[in-house]
Amino acid sequence: MKISQIKSILRTSLAVPTILLLASISFSQASTQVTRNEIIIISEPNATVWINDVRYGATDESGTFKVRRVPVGRKTIRVRAYGFKEATAPLTATRTGEIKIALSKTDDQAELTYQNAERSAPIDRGKAAELYRKAIEFRPTFAEAYVGLARTESERGNIEAAFSAINSALKLRPSYAEASAVKGRLHKDTNEEARAIAEFKRAITLGRGFQPEAHTGLGILYQERAEMKLGEGEVAAADRDYEEAAKNFSEAIEQLGGSPDAGIIFQILGRILEHQQKFMEAIALYKEFLADFPDSVDAPAVRSFIVQLQKQIDEQ
């Protein structure tokens, strides 16, 4: 994957509360058959699902959403649907099967306005920004609305407004890991590498080690560093940055626990492993991708990567 594509993904990811967009990867609707270490969340149709403040996806028209691999450690599931109050439920890595999360209707104007902003963000960022601000007027302590506003203003190119919004979120909630991850991305976009690294690491600390968005941001930052150093002939320094990138991408994949957002990260990491000539590790990673995403449109290409790498190994 070219570095320009990765930069595009990073910019776009600030516009919506996900780790990375699905980019060119699309997935068929998951079946409701439960397999080992897999849970199915049952709630309202088209409800957004978070695990520890990381957006994993949304339920389908029947109200179901599959988590293919439960992340390590005790977590909290959070579910929100349009017109309903948010609800939470505990989650452990050993739990499997169905988890039913009932939602109740709400007429809270701040909540409904925030939900309208979330719905508008992918379509009309200007309208979304207005709605986030309106939600904040209704509820001045609405930290999540400030984060949504920061992402939206960043995508609109209003970096100063984005920083103002994210700083407000962190003032209201100093231990808000997602907000720190977004601030790290903002620092990265303004070429403040040291501050970006510090903020990403702070987000990981605040998340008690669990912050795949921050790990992904670090992975991309170190990969970009490696590409630049390689172009300047600094091979040893580039290799060190590739190692840091690979470590953070690996952590993001593990923490995403089979979420579709992990799909693009698998492929970025695979390319790094190939560059490092860690062919067996790359093959194992690609096989893991195929196990998690057998219906991805990229599955045939990933299978061809495995064949090509195996040929290289056999020729050595």
Short mmCIF file of N, CA and C in Angstrom, two decimals, residues 263 266-267 282-283 285-287 289-290 296-309:
data_model
loop_
_atom_site.label_atom_id
_atom_site.label_comp_id
_atom_site.label_asym_id
_atom_site.label_seq_id
_atom_site.Cartn_x
_atom_site.Cartn_y
_atom_site.Cartn_z
N GLY A 263 -9.44 -4.95 8.98
CA GLY A 263 -9.09 -5.50 7.67
C GLY A 263 -7.99 -4.75 6.96
N PHE A 266 -4.54 -5.18 8.68
CA PHE A 266 -3.90 -6.45 8.34
C PHE A 266 -3.02 -6.28 7.10
N GLN A 267 -3.56 -5.63 6.09
CA GLN A 267 -2.85 -5.54 4.83
C GLN A 267 -1.66 -4.58 4.92
N ALA A 282 4.38 -12.99 7.53
CA ALA A 282 3.40 -12.36 6.64
C ALA A 282 2.35 -13.37 6.20
N ILE A 283 2.78 -14.58 5.86
CA ILE A 283 1.84 -15.62 5.45
C ILE A 283 0.87 -15.92 6.60
N LEU A 285 -0.04 -13.98 8.99
CA LEU A 285 -0.93 -12.83 9.15
C LEU A 285 -2.02 -12.84 8.09
N TYR A 286 -1.63 -13.11 6.83
CA TYR A 286 -2.62 -13.15 5.76
C TYR A 286 -3.64 -14.27 5.96
N LYS A 287 -3.19 -15.39 6.49
CA LYS A 287 -4.11 -16.50 6.78
C LYS A 287 -5.10 -16.10 7.88
N PHE A 289 -6.10 -13.05 8.39
CA PHE A 289 -7.03 -12.15 7.71
C PHE A 289 -8.14 -12.94 7.01
N LEU A 290 -7.75 -14.00 6.29
CA LEU A 290 -8.73 -14.81 5.57
C LEU A 290 -9.68 -15.53 6.52
N SER A 296 -14.34 -11.00 2.26
CA SER A 296 -13.82 -9.71 1.80
C SER A 296 -13.54 -9.75 0.30
N VAL A 297 -13.80 -8.64 -0.37
CA VAL A 297 -13.49 -8.58 -1.80
C VAL A 297 -11.99 -8.65 -2.04
N ASP A 298 -11.19 -8.39 -1.00
CA ASP A 298 -9.74 -8.48 -1.12
C ASP A 298 -9.21 -9.88 -0.84
N ALA A 299 -10.09 -10.81 -0.47
CA ALA A 299 -9.63 -12.16 -0.13
C ALA A 299 -8.86 -12.83 -1.27
N PRO A 300 -9.32 -12.76 -2.53
CA PRO A 300 -8.54 -13.39 -3.62
C PRO A 300 -7.13 -12.80 -3.74
N ALA A 301 -7.01 -11.47 -3.58
CA ALA A 301 -5.69 -10.84 -3.67
C ALA A 301 -4.80 -11.31 -2.53
N VAL A 302 -5.37 -11.42 -1.33
CA VAL A 302 -4.59 -11.86 -0.17
C VAL A 302 -4.13 -13.31 -0.37
N ARG A 303 -4.99 -14.14 -0.95
CA ARG A 303 -4.58 -15.53 -1.24
C ARG A 303 -3.41 -15.55 -2.23
N SER A 304 -3.44 -14.62 -3.19
CA SER A 304 -2.34 -14.57 -4.15
C SER A 304 -1.06 -14.10 -3.47
N PHE A 305 -1.16 -13.22 -2.47
CA PHE A 305 0.03 -12.81 -1.73
C PHE A 305 0.68 -14.03 -1.08
N ILE A 306 -0.16 -14.90 -0.50
CA ILE A 306 0.36 -16.10 0.17
C ILE A 306 1.10 -16.98 -0.82
N VAL A 307 0.51 -17.18 -2.00
CA VAL A 307 1.14 -18.02 -3.04
C VAL A 307 2.49 -17.44 -3.45
N GLN A 308 2.52 -16.13 -3.68
CA GLN A 308 3.76 -15.47 -4.10
C GLN A 308 4.85 -15.57 -3.04
N LEU A 309 4.45 -15.36 -1.79
CA LEU A 309 5.42 -15.44 -0.70
C LEU A 309 5.96 -16.86 -0.53
#
